[in-house]
Short mmCIF file of C-alpha atoms in Angstrom, two decimals:
data_model
loop_
_atom_site.label_atom_id
_atom_site.label_comp_id
_atom_site.label_asym_id
_atom_site.label_seq_id
_atom_site.Cartn_x
_atom_site.Cartn_y
_atom_site.Cartn_z
CA MET A 1 101.63 85.57 71.76
CA ALA A 2 102.86 89.14 71.37
CA ASP A 3 100.51 91.95 72.40
CA PHE A 4 99.61 93.40 69.01
CA LEU A 5 97.21 95.90 70.61
CA SER A 6 99.90 98.36 71.73
CA PRO A 7 100.79 99.70 68.24
CA ILE A 8 97.09 100.26 67.57
CA ILE A 9 96.26 102.00 70.85
CA LYS A 10 99.67 103.76 71.24
CA ASP A 11 101.07 104.79 74.59
CA PHE A 12 99.16 108.06 74.41
CA GLY A 13 97.19 110.04 71.87
CA THR A 14 94.01 112.03 71.30
CA TRP A 15 91.88 109.03 72.22
CA GLN A 16 93.64 108.60 75.55
CA LEU A 17 93.63 112.34 76.29
CA ARG A 18 89.85 112.51 76.02
CA ALA A 19 89.38 109.40 78.15
CA VAL A 20 91.95 110.42 80.77
CA MET A 21 90.44 113.88 81.29
CA LEU A 22 86.94 112.45 81.71
CA ILE A 23 88.02 109.67 84.07
CA HIS A 24 90.05 112.09 86.16
CA LEU A 25 86.87 114.12 86.76
CA VAL A 26 85.40 111.37 88.96
CA LYS A 27 87.96 112.28 91.61
CA ILE A 28 86.32 115.67 92.17
CA PRO A 29 82.96 114.53 93.63
CA SER A 30 84.80 111.76 95.48
CA SER A 31 87.03 114.32 97.19
CA TRP A 32 83.97 116.44 98.02
CA PHE A 33 82.36 113.55 99.88
CA MET A 34 85.55 112.86 101.79
CA ALA A 35 86.35 116.46 102.76
CA CYS A 36 82.81 117.85 103.21
CA ILE A 37 83.03 117.20 106.97
CA ILE A 38 85.16 120.37 107.13
CA PHE A 39 82.04 122.38 106.27
CA THR A 40 79.20 120.14 107.50
CA ALA A 41 80.63 120.01 111.05
CA PRO A 42 82.22 123.41 111.82
CA ALA A 43 83.35 123.88 115.41
CA PRO A 44 80.70 125.92 117.26
CA ARG A 45 81.65 129.30 118.64
CA PRO A 46 81.05 130.26 122.31
CA GLY A 47 77.37 130.93 122.87
CA GLU A 48 76.19 129.09 119.74
CA TYR A 49 75.09 126.23 121.98
CA TYR A 50 74.10 126.02 125.61
CA CYS A 51 72.20 123.72 127.90
CA LYS A 52 68.51 123.67 127.03
CA PRO A 53 66.48 125.63 129.62
CA PRO A 54 63.51 124.05 131.38
CA ILE A 55 60.07 124.59 129.90
CA SER A 56 59.02 126.62 132.93
CA ILE A 57 60.99 129.70 131.76
CA SER A 58 60.27 129.46 128.05
CA ASP A 59 57.68 132.26 128.15
CA ASP A 60 60.08 134.93 129.41
CA PHE A 61 63.46 133.68 128.32
CA ASN A 62 66.68 135.69 128.21
CA ARG A 63 69.43 133.65 126.57
CA THR A 64 72.39 135.63 127.94
CA LYS A 65 70.95 135.61 131.42
CA TRP A 66 70.37 131.84 131.23
CA ILE A 67 73.92 131.12 130.09
CA MET A 68 75.37 133.23 132.90
CA ALA A 69 73.09 131.59 135.47
CA SER A 70 73.36 127.97 134.40
CA HIS A 71 76.90 127.37 133.13
CA PRO A 72 80.02 127.37 135.33
CA VAL A 73 82.70 129.94 134.59
CA LYS A 74 86.03 128.45 133.52
CA GLY A 75 87.89 131.72 133.74
CA ILE A 76 88.02 135.36 132.77
CA ILE A 77 89.19 136.14 129.22
CA SER A 78 91.38 139.03 128.12
CA ASP A 79 88.58 141.50 127.36
CA GLY A 80 87.07 141.08 130.83
CA GLY A 81 84.34 138.67 129.75
CA PHE A 82 83.76 135.17 131.01
CA ALA A 83 84.71 131.83 129.45
CA PHE A 84 81.84 129.47 130.24
CA ASP A 85 81.85 125.68 130.44
CA TYR A 86 78.97 124.91 128.09
CA CYS A 87 79.16 121.18 128.68
CA ASN A 88 78.13 121.35 132.33
CA VAL A 89 75.28 123.02 134.18
CA PHE A 90 74.60 123.96 137.82
CA ASN A 91 72.21 121.79 139.80
CA ASN A 92 70.52 124.99 141.02
CA SER A 93 70.69 126.88 137.70
CA LEU A 94 66.98 127.73 137.83
CA GLN A 95 67.50 129.36 141.22
CA HIS A 96 70.42 131.38 139.83
CA TYR A 97 68.27 132.48 136.87
CA HIS A 98 65.54 133.88 139.08
CA ASP A 99 67.98 135.49 141.53
CA PRO A 100 68.58 139.10 140.34
CA SER A 101 71.60 139.44 142.62
CA TYR A 102 73.44 136.39 141.23
CA LYS A 103 76.77 137.10 139.52
CA PRO A 104 78.74 134.50 137.48
CA TRP A 105 81.95 134.98 139.44
CA GLN A 106 80.20 133.91 142.65
CA GLU A 107 80.59 130.27 141.62
CA LEU A 108 83.97 130.66 139.90
CA GLY A 109 85.94 127.45 140.45
CA ASN A 110 83.05 125.72 142.21
CA ARG A 111 82.71 122.28 140.59
CA SER A 112 80.81 120.57 143.41
CA MET A 113 77.31 121.61 142.33
CA ILE A 114 77.44 120.84 138.62
CA HIS A 115 76.46 117.94 136.37
CA PRO A 116 76.84 117.25 132.62
CA CYS A 117 74.21 118.79 130.40
CA GLU A 118 72.03 116.21 128.65
CA SER A 119 70.30 118.30 126.00
CA PHE A 120 71.45 121.42 124.18
CA GLU A 121 69.94 124.41 122.44
CA HIS A 122 71.73 125.58 119.28
CA HIS A 123 71.72 129.11 117.85
CA ALA A 124 74.07 129.06 114.86
CA TRP A 125 73.43 130.64 111.47
CA TYR A 126 74.58 127.44 109.72
CA THR A 127 72.64 124.21 110.26
CA SER A 128 75.39 121.62 110.60
CA ILE A 129 75.46 117.99 111.68
CA VAL A 130 76.74 119.35 115.00
CA THR A 131 73.45 121.18 115.56
CA GLN A 132 71.42 118.42 113.91
CA PHE A 133 72.68 115.59 116.10
CA ASP A 134 73.91 117.48 119.22
CA LEU A 135 77.53 116.51 118.52
CA VAL A 136 79.08 118.62 121.26
CA CYS A 137 80.83 117.88 124.55
CA SER A 138 80.70 114.13 125.31
CA ARG A 139 79.25 113.47 121.83
CA TYR A 140 82.09 115.31 120.06
CA LEU A 141 83.85 112.08 119.02
CA LEU A 142 80.76 111.09 117.04
CA ILE A 143 81.87 113.63 114.41
CA ALA A 144 85.04 111.60 113.92
CA THR A 145 82.99 108.40 114.03
CA THR A 146 80.73 109.44 111.16
CA GLN A 147 83.82 110.32 109.13
CA SER A 148 85.34 106.96 110.01
CA PHE A 149 82.21 105.36 108.52
CA HIS A 150 82.96 107.21 105.29
CA LEU A 151 86.53 105.92 105.29
CA PHE A 152 85.25 102.40 105.99
CA GLY A 153 83.17 102.82 102.84
CA VAL A 154 86.34 103.75 100.95
CA LEU A 155 87.88 100.49 102.18
CA LEU A 156 84.82 98.44 101.20
CA GLY A 157 84.50 100.25 97.87
CA GLY A 158 87.90 99.03 96.69
CA ILE A 159 87.22 95.45 97.77
CA ILE A 160 83.72 95.31 96.28
CA THR A 161 84.76 96.93 93.00
CA THR A 162 87.65 94.47 92.59
CA GLN A 163 85.24 91.56 93.03
CA LEU A 164 82.56 93.20 90.88
CA MET A 165 84.94 93.65 87.94
CA LYS A 166 85.35 89.89 87.68
CA THR A 167 82.00 89.94 85.83
CA VAL A 168 81.15 93.63 85.24
CA SER A 169 83.34 95.68 82.93
CA PRO A 170 85.22 98.68 84.41
CA ARG A 171 83.20 101.14 82.34
CA ASN A 172 79.88 99.73 83.55
CA ALA A 173 81.18 99.63 87.13
CA MET A 174 81.94 103.36 86.82
CA LEU A 175 78.43 104.07 85.55
CA LEU A 176 76.91 102.05 88.38
CA GLY A 177 78.96 104.07 90.85
CA MET A 178 77.76 107.35 89.34
CA TYR A 179 74.07 106.51 89.62
CA THR A 180 74.30 105.07 93.12
CA GLN A 181 76.50 107.93 94.34
CA ILE A 182 73.83 110.46 93.38
CA LEU A 183 71.13 108.41 95.07
CA CYS A 184 73.04 107.70 98.29
CA GLY A 185 74.48 111.23 98.47
CA CYS A 186 71.06 112.88 98.28
CA ILE A 187 69.60 110.50 100.84
CA THR A 188 72.53 111.17 103.18
CA GLY A 189 71.64 114.85 103.27
CA TYR A 190 68.04 114.25 104.30
CA ILE A 191 68.34 111.61 107.01
CA TYR A 192 67.80 112.95 110.50
CA ALA A 193 68.89 109.92 112.51
CA TYR A 194 72.58 109.82 113.32
CA GLU A 195 72.92 106.06 112.81
CA MET A 196 71.32 106.20 109.36
CA HIS A 197 73.42 109.22 108.43
CA ALA A 198 76.60 107.28 109.27
CA LEU A 199 75.35 104.27 107.29
CA PHE A 200 74.62 106.31 104.17
CA ARG A 201 77.96 108.09 104.46
CA CYS A 202 79.50 104.65 104.21
CA LEU A 203 77.32 103.73 101.21
CA SER A 204 78.16 106.99 99.43
CA ALA A 205 81.88 106.26 99.88
CA ILE A 206 81.42 102.76 98.44
CA CYS A 207 79.77 104.29 95.37
CA CYS A 208 82.64 106.76 94.97
CA GLY A 209 85.00 103.78 95.22
CA PHE A 210 83.24 102.17 92.24
CA MET A 211 84.00 105.22 90.13
CA TYR A 212 87.69 105.81 90.77
CA THR A 213 88.71 102.16 91.26
CA ALA A 214 87.16 101.15 87.94
CA GLY A 215 88.54 104.31 86.33
CA SER A 216 92.09 103.47 87.41
CA VAL A 217 91.78 100.04 85.71
CA ILE A 218 90.85 101.73 82.42
CA LEU A 219 93.70 104.24 82.75
CA ASN A 220 96.22 101.45 83.33
CA ASP A 221 95.03 99.58 80.26
CA ILE A 222 94.82 102.34 77.66
CA THR A 223 98.09 104.15 78.46
CA GLY A 224 101.70 103.01 78.37
CA GLY A 225 105.29 103.97 79.10
CA LYS A 226 105.99 107.35 80.63
CA PHE A 227 102.46 108.45 79.83
CA LYS A 228 101.05 105.78 82.12
CA THR A 229 103.27 107.04 84.95
CA VAL A 230 102.16 110.64 84.42
CA THR A 231 98.50 109.65 84.07
CA ILE A 232 98.42 107.64 87.29
CA CYS A 233 100.30 110.32 89.21
CA MET A 234 98.08 113.11 87.90
CA PHE A 235 94.97 111.14 88.83
CA GLU A 236 95.59 112.36 92.38
CA GLN A 237 95.80 115.98 91.25
CA PHE A 238 92.08 116.03 90.53
CA TRP A 239 91.44 114.95 94.11
CA SER A 240 93.29 118.09 95.19
CA ILE A 241 91.39 120.19 92.66
CA GLY A 242 88.17 118.93 94.23
CA VAL A 243 89.42 119.98 97.68
CA MET A 244 90.18 123.46 96.34
CA LEU A 245 86.73 123.78 94.75
CA LEU A 246 84.83 122.61 97.84
CA PRO A 247 84.91 125.97 99.72
CA GLY A 248 83.30 127.65 96.73
CA VAL A 249 80.58 125.01 96.56
CA ALA A 250 79.97 125.15 100.32
CA SER A 251 79.75 128.97 100.41
CA PHE A 252 76.41 129.00 98.58
CA TRP A 253 74.48 126.86 101.06
CA GLY A 254 73.20 127.45 104.57
CA SER A 255 72.82 123.88 105.79
CA TRP A 256 74.61 120.57 105.62
CA SER A 257 71.62 118.98 103.85
CA GLN A 258 71.84 121.45 100.98
CA LEU A 259 75.59 120.91 100.74
CA TYR A 260 75.08 117.16 100.29
CA LEU A 261 72.75 117.88 97.37
CA ALA A 262 75.30 120.30 95.94
CA ILE A 263 78.10 117.70 95.95
CA SER A 264 75.87 114.83 94.76
CA LEU A 265 73.95 116.25 91.81
CA PRO A 266 76.95 117.41 89.66
CA THR A 267 77.68 113.73 89.02
CA PHE A 268 74.82 113.89 86.50
CA LEU A 269 77.30 115.74 84.28
CA LEU A 270 79.67 112.77 84.54
CA ILE A 271 76.83 110.45 83.47
CA ILE A 272 76.33 112.58 80.36
CA LEU A 273 80.07 112.51 79.60
CA HIS A 274 80.31 108.79 80.33
CA ARG A 275 79.45 107.89 76.74
CA TRP A 276 82.90 109.14 75.67
CA ILE A 277 84.76 107.02 78.23
CA PRO A 278 86.06 103.79 76.65
CA ASP A 279 86.07 100.42 78.31
CA SER A 280 89.22 98.42 78.96
CA PRO A 281 89.94 96.55 75.68
CA ARG A 282 92.03 93.89 77.41
CA TRP A 283 89.35 93.30 80.03
CA LEU A 284 86.79 92.81 77.26
CA LEU A 285 89.03 90.38 75.38
CA LYS A 286 89.78 88.52 78.62
CA HIS A 287 86.03 87.97 79.01
CA GLY A 288 85.41 86.99 75.39
CA ARG A 289 83.64 90.22 74.37
CA ILE A 290 85.53 90.56 71.09
CA ARG A 291 83.02 92.69 69.19
CA GLU A 292 82.95 95.40 71.89
CA ALA A 293 86.73 95.40 72.16
CA LYS A 294 87.03 95.84 68.39
CA VAL A 295 84.78 98.93 68.45
CA TYR A 296 87.02 100.63 71.02
CA LEU A 297 90.24 99.60 69.29
CA MET A 298 89.08 100.91 65.92
CA ASP A 299 88.00 104.18 67.57
CA ALA A 300 91.47 104.44 69.13
CA ALA A 301 93.16 103.77 65.78
CA LYS A 302 91.02 106.41 64.08
CA CYS A 303 91.63 109.08 66.74
CA ASN A 304 95.35 108.37 67.12
CA GLY A 305 96.09 107.95 63.41
CA THR A 306 97.25 104.34 63.73
CA GLU A 307 94.82 102.75 61.28
CA ASP A 308 97.80 101.52 59.25
CA SER A 309 98.77 99.38 62.25
CA VAL A 310 95.52 97.43 62.11
CA PRO A 311 96.39 94.06 60.49
CA SER A 312 94.36 92.68 57.61
CA ASP A 313 93.38 89.64 59.68
CA PHE A 314 92.40 91.78 62.65
CA ASP A 315 89.31 89.76 63.54
CA GLN A 316 91.23 86.48 63.57
CA GLN A 317 94.01 87.95 65.69
CA LEU A 318 91.50 89.40 68.14
CA LYS A 319 89.84 86.03 68.46
CA ALA A 320 93.15 84.28 69.03
CA PHE A 321 94.24 86.93 71.54
CA SER A 322 90.94 86.59 73.39
CA GLU A 323 91.19 82.80 73.57
CA LEU A 324 94.69 83.00 75.01
CA ALA A 325 93.62 85.71 77.48
CA VAL A 326 90.68 83.60 78.67
CA GLU A 327 92.95 80.59 79.21
CA LYS A 328 95.69 82.62 80.87
CA PRO A 329 95.70 82.05 84.63
CA ASP A 330 94.71 84.89 86.93
CA PRO A 331 97.50 86.88 88.62
CA ASP A 332 98.92 85.39 91.80
CA PRO A 333 96.76 86.07 94.89
CA TRP A 334 97.77 89.00 97.07
CA TRP A 335 99.01 86.87 99.97
CA SER A 336 101.55 85.15 97.69
CA ILE A 337 103.67 88.32 97.61
CA TRP A 338 105.28 87.27 100.88
CA SER A 339 106.69 84.15 99.25
CA GLU A 340 108.90 86.28 96.99
CA LYS A 341 112.53 85.96 97.98
CA GLY A 342 114.82 88.88 98.75
CA ILE A 343 112.25 91.69 98.99
CA THR A 344 110.85 91.23 102.51
CA LYS A 345 112.37 94.52 103.68
CA ASN A 346 110.79 96.39 100.79
CA LEU A 347 107.41 94.78 101.45
CA VAL A 348 107.42 95.64 105.16
CA CYS A 349 108.53 99.21 104.48
CA VAL A 350 106.06 99.86 101.70
CA HIS A 351 103.11 98.45 103.70
CA THR A 352 104.10 100.63 106.65
CA ALA A 353 104.36 103.68 104.40
CA TRP A 354 100.89 103.06 102.91
CA ALA A 355 99.38 102.77 106.39
CA VAL A 356 101.09 105.89 107.72
CA PHE A 357 100.55 108.21 104.77
CA TYR A 358 96.96 107.20 104.10
CA THR A 359 96.24 108.05 107.74
CA VAL A 360 98.12 111.33 107.96
CA TYR A 361 96.84 112.55 104.58
CA TYR A 362 93.29 112.81 105.84
CA ALA A 363 94.24 113.83 109.38
CA ALA A 364 96.34 116.72 108.04
CA LEU A 365 93.50 117.87 105.78
CA VAL A 366 90.83 117.90 108.49
CA ASN A 367 93.23 119.42 111.01
CA ILE A 368 93.06 122.78 109.22
CA THR A 369 89.79 123.27 111.12
CA ALA A 370 91.91 123.58 114.28
CA PHE A 371 93.27 126.90 113.01
CA GLY A 372 89.96 128.72 113.20
CA ARG A 373 86.56 128.80 111.53
CA ASP A 374 87.04 132.35 110.22
CA HIS A 375 89.75 131.24 107.79
CA ILE A 376 88.49 127.79 106.86
CA GLN A 377 87.71 128.63 103.20
CA ILE A 378 91.13 130.03 102.34
CA ASN A 379 92.88 127.37 104.46
CA THR A 380 91.12 124.61 102.51
CA VAL A 381 92.23 126.13 99.20
CA VAL A 382 95.81 126.41 100.51
CA ALA A 383 95.69 122.76 101.63
CA GLY A 384 94.58 121.68 98.15
CA ALA A 385 97.31 123.78 96.53
CA SER A 386 99.89 122.20 98.85
CA GLU A 387 98.70 118.77 97.79
CA MET A 388 99.08 119.67 94.13
CA LEU A 389 102.59 120.97 94.72
CA GLY A 390 103.48 117.73 96.53
CA CYS A 391 102.13 115.63 93.64
CA PHE A 392 104.28 117.56 91.14
CA VAL A 393 107.34 117.06 93.33
CA GLY A 394 106.55 113.35 93.48
CA LEU A 395 106.19 113.18 89.69
CA PHE A 396 109.55 114.91 89.25
CA LEU A 397 111.25 112.44 91.60
CA ILE A 398 109.66 109.50 89.78
CA MET A 399 110.64 110.67 86.31
CA PHE A 400 114.11 112.07 86.87
CA THR A 401 115.80 110.59 89.94
CA LYS A 402 117.37 107.25 90.74
CA GLU A 403 116.58 107.39 94.47
CA LYS A 404 112.95 108.50 94.47
CA TRP A 405 112.15 106.56 97.64
CA LEU A 406 115.08 108.06 99.54
CA TRP A 407 114.36 111.65 98.50
CA THR A 408 110.65 111.27 99.23
CA GLY A 409 111.45 109.87 102.67
CA LEU A 410 113.81 112.74 103.46
CA PHE A 411 111.25 115.27 102.26
CA ASN A 412 108.78 113.84 104.79
CA VAL A 413 111.34 113.88 107.59
CA VAL A 414 111.87 117.60 106.91
CA GLY A 415 108.10 118.17 106.69
CA GLY A 416 107.56 116.48 110.05
CA LEU A 417 110.30 118.54 111.69
CA VAL A 418 108.81 121.75 110.31
CA ALA A 419 105.47 120.83 111.90
CA PHE A 420 107.14 120.90 115.33
CA THR A 421 108.13 124.54 114.88
CA ALA A 422 104.50 125.51 115.54
CA TRP A 423 105.38 125.29 119.23
CA TRP A 424 107.89 128.13 118.76
CA ILE A 425 105.33 130.66 117.57
CA PRO A 426 105.27 133.38 120.27
CA PRO A 427 101.98 133.53 122.24
CA ASP A 428 101.70 137.27 121.57
CA VAL A 429 101.27 136.53 117.84
CA THR A 430 97.49 136.32 117.45
CA GLY A 431 94.73 136.59 114.88
CA THR A 432 95.42 136.22 111.18
CA ASN A 433 99.20 136.32 111.66
CA ARG A 434 99.08 133.31 113.96
CA VAL A 435 96.83 131.37 111.59
CA ALA A 436 99.20 132.10 108.70
CA LEU A 437 102.22 130.82 110.67
CA LEU A 438 100.35 127.70 111.80
CA MET A 439 99.30 126.96 108.21
CA LEU A 440 102.88 127.43 107.05
CA THR A 441 104.17 124.88 109.55
CA ALA A 442 101.37 122.45 108.62
CA MET A 443 101.46 122.77 104.84
CA VAL A 444 105.09 121.71 104.38
CA SER A 445 104.20 118.28 105.77
CA LYS A 446 100.93 118.38 103.76
CA ALA A 447 102.95 118.73 100.55
CA SER A 448 105.42 116.02 101.60
CA ILE A 449 102.55 113.62 102.36
CA SER A 450 101.05 114.12 98.89
CA CYS A 451 104.50 113.67 97.36
CA CYS A 452 104.81 110.36 99.15
CA LEU A 453 101.34 109.19 98.11
CA ALA A 454 102.12 110.04 94.48
CA VAL A 455 105.22 107.85 94.62
CA LEU A 456 103.37 105.04 96.42
CA PHE A 457 100.44 105.02 93.99
CA THR A 458 102.70 105.09 90.95
CA CYS A 459 105.69 102.97 91.91
CA THR A 460 104.63 100.30 94.42
CA ALA A 461 104.20 97.75 91.63
CA GLU A 462 107.90 98.14 90.72
CA LEU A 463 108.93 96.30 93.87
CA ILE A 464 107.88 92.81 92.77
CA GLY A 465 107.67 90.46 89.78
CA ALA A 466 105.07 90.86 87.04
CA SER A 467 102.77 88.04 88.20
CA LYS A 468 102.47 89.55 91.69
CA LYS A 469 102.21 93.28 90.86
CA ILE A 470 98.42 93.38 91.11
CA GLY A 471 98.52 91.43 94.37
CA LEU A 472 101.04 93.83 95.91
CA VAL A 473 99.06 96.94 94.98
CA TYR A 474 95.84 95.36 96.28
CA SER A 475 97.49 94.32 99.54
CA CYS A 476 99.01 97.76 100.15
CA THR A 477 95.80 99.59 99.28
CA ILE A 478 93.60 97.53 101.59
CA TRP A 479 96.19 97.66 104.39
CA GLY A 480 96.49 101.44 104.06
CA ARG A 481 92.74 101.97 103.99
CA PHE A 482 92.33 99.84 107.10
CA TRP A 483 94.56 102.20 109.09
CA PHE A 484 92.86 105.11 107.32
CA LEU A 485 89.93 104.55 109.71
CA LEU A 486 91.96 106.07 112.56
CA ALA A 487 92.63 109.35 110.75
CA PRO A 488 89.55 111.25 112.03
CA PHE A 489 90.49 110.44 115.61
CA VAL A 490 94.00 111.84 115.10
CA ALA A 491 92.43 115.14 114.06
CA ALA A 492 89.96 114.90 116.98
CA MET A 493 92.88 115.20 119.41
CA VAL A 494 92.48 118.96 118.96
CA LYS A 495 90.32 118.78 122.09
CA LEU A 496 93.56 118.15 124.00
CA GLY A 497 95.17 121.28 122.56
CA GLN A 498 95.38 123.13 119.25
CA LEU A 499 98.87 121.83 118.41
CA ILE A 500 98.45 118.23 119.60
CA PRO A 501 97.12 116.82 116.27
CA LEU A 502 99.78 118.72 114.31
CA THR A 503 102.47 117.27 116.55
CA ALA A 504 101.06 113.74 116.19
CA ILE A 505 100.98 114.17 112.41
CA GLY A 506 104.58 115.40 112.45
CA VAL A 507 105.71 112.33 114.40
CA LEU A 508 103.89 109.97 112.01
CA VAL A 509 105.25 111.75 108.93
CA ILE A 510 108.83 111.38 110.19
CA PHE A 511 108.18 107.73 111.06
CA GLY A 512 106.72 107.02 107.60
CA GLY A 513 109.48 108.99 105.88
CA LEU A 514 112.16 106.83 107.50
CA PHE A 515 110.47 103.68 106.20
CA MET A 516 110.11 105.23 102.73
CA ALA A 517 113.83 106.02 102.68
CA CYS A 518 114.61 102.34 103.26
CA ILE A 519 112.81 101.15 100.09
CA ARG A 520 114.89 100.41 97.01
CA SER A 521 113.83 99.87 93.39
CA PRO A 522 115.25 100.66 89.93
CA MET A 523 114.71 104.02 88.29
CA THR A 524 111.18 104.09 86.86
CA HIS A 525 112.18 105.48 83.46
CA PRO A 526 115.96 105.25 82.93
CA PRO A 527 117.58 107.25 80.09
CA GLU A 528 117.44 105.57 76.70
CA HIS A 529 121.13 104.59 76.50
CA ARG A 530 121.01 103.04 79.96
CA ARG A 531 117.77 101.30 79.21
CA SER A 532 119.19 99.59 76.12
CA THR A 533 122.29 98.49 78.05
CA SER A 534 120.12 97.18 80.86
CA ALA A 535 117.89 95.38 78.38
CA ASN A 536 120.88 93.66 76.75
CA SER A 537 122.21 92.65 80.15
CA THR A 538 118.81 91.33 81.23
CA SER A 539 118.45 89.48 77.94
CA GLY A 540 121.78 87.78 78.50
CA LYS A 541 120.84 86.78 82.02
CA ALA A 542 117.50 85.45 80.84
CA ALA A 543 119.19 83.39 78.15
CA GLY A 544 121.52 81.95 80.73
CA VAL A 545 118.61 80.92 82.91
CA ASN A 546 116.86 79.35 79.97
CA ASP A 547 119.98 77.39 79.09
CA LEU A 548 120.01 75.98 82.60
#
């Protein structure tokens, strides 16, 4: 039976524009939850933490004197001061403290009388999860671990939402995600046990997954043609907009708990606007909810001026369409994609690309913290702007080029090579000038990564037959999000050196770009004259197969 809904809904119109803009907004709080670690766990400056002194000297305590007496000196810095090792403490630090003749350089290089500090004192103006949970020195990797819990929630959110939408409509799944995201987000900010904090970070990410996974299903259903391509591609732009807005949101609050409230409560606005978000008409008809589907279809016809396309026997046709949709078998399961002949190379390459670029996207974003805390606000905005630029480049390649995969792959190879040039920055370039050059080398690959993700999100389904499209997208998404869990630990390699994570990202971007360049698929939207020729050719081939 022909799909008579398309002329009523249209590929795009006023009805879709309203829905698309509202659904795109859910990406903003989702990006805040993902990127908030940049501001909830800033790297502490020298002297903002030190080994907690014994109770015996608490009555007459001099912080500077204690640091100089208790912590080993790693070296002498350029201004003549000392660089202390705040992670270790002298066995006889109390003796040093009470010895007026003790000088820090007396024990310079002496590592025989030290042991790791077990408890720290924090004196920072901003109350972060670093100060809350003592995430310094040997506990530093727990910052990456809590973020990995968030990314695990992103993985679970997609799986749970896909299963949930077998019985719950996409629109209701979005609303459920909004309510639970507010609840879990607020609780996350006021839990003072590390384990529970990590758990609720995971739950908050699952709730965010409800919102944008269900929203993408609605977008796919209510748009068509080139407008569907643009809509899906631009869905990622609002993620970048959220990243750019986050520094402004974070600047008003003096603790990580307050920041979690600030990124959780604005979702109430989305709940208010939710009433103007339509449900997926085809999902409703597939589940026999004809009356609800009719309400949305008539609203679409009224807004888009297609009321003349509504047939006189509309109710009967809706009923017949629904009955056929209910009886229609579900799409092929995701594992069946590997039984498709002749596309194994494409499948291997596209799965590899999803894994690589999901991982490096987040690693590259968090790695901006390696370039200094003093510039973190402007660097975050620049990172978001680079992402937006990359998305627009990806959209251009999708819409106007025949070899979008090749050009995207080459763009990433260039971006990865540019990242290596950070090693050529002269050591005498310091301060703001050095930060600017480091950001320049990092943001080319940041843009190329976003370009690649735009192409992957929009065009992966082109690589396989219609019955297996959903399975391929699901397989790639879950595979990519599984490797996503490693992203925080790539950024955590900054402990080995400022440029180590950037170099690792550059290597991965080149590796992923080479796999992207090996993928082949037809042009997404060929010119009209070519499309008609291709359609005639395909029609002839199909007829030949049918004759056989």
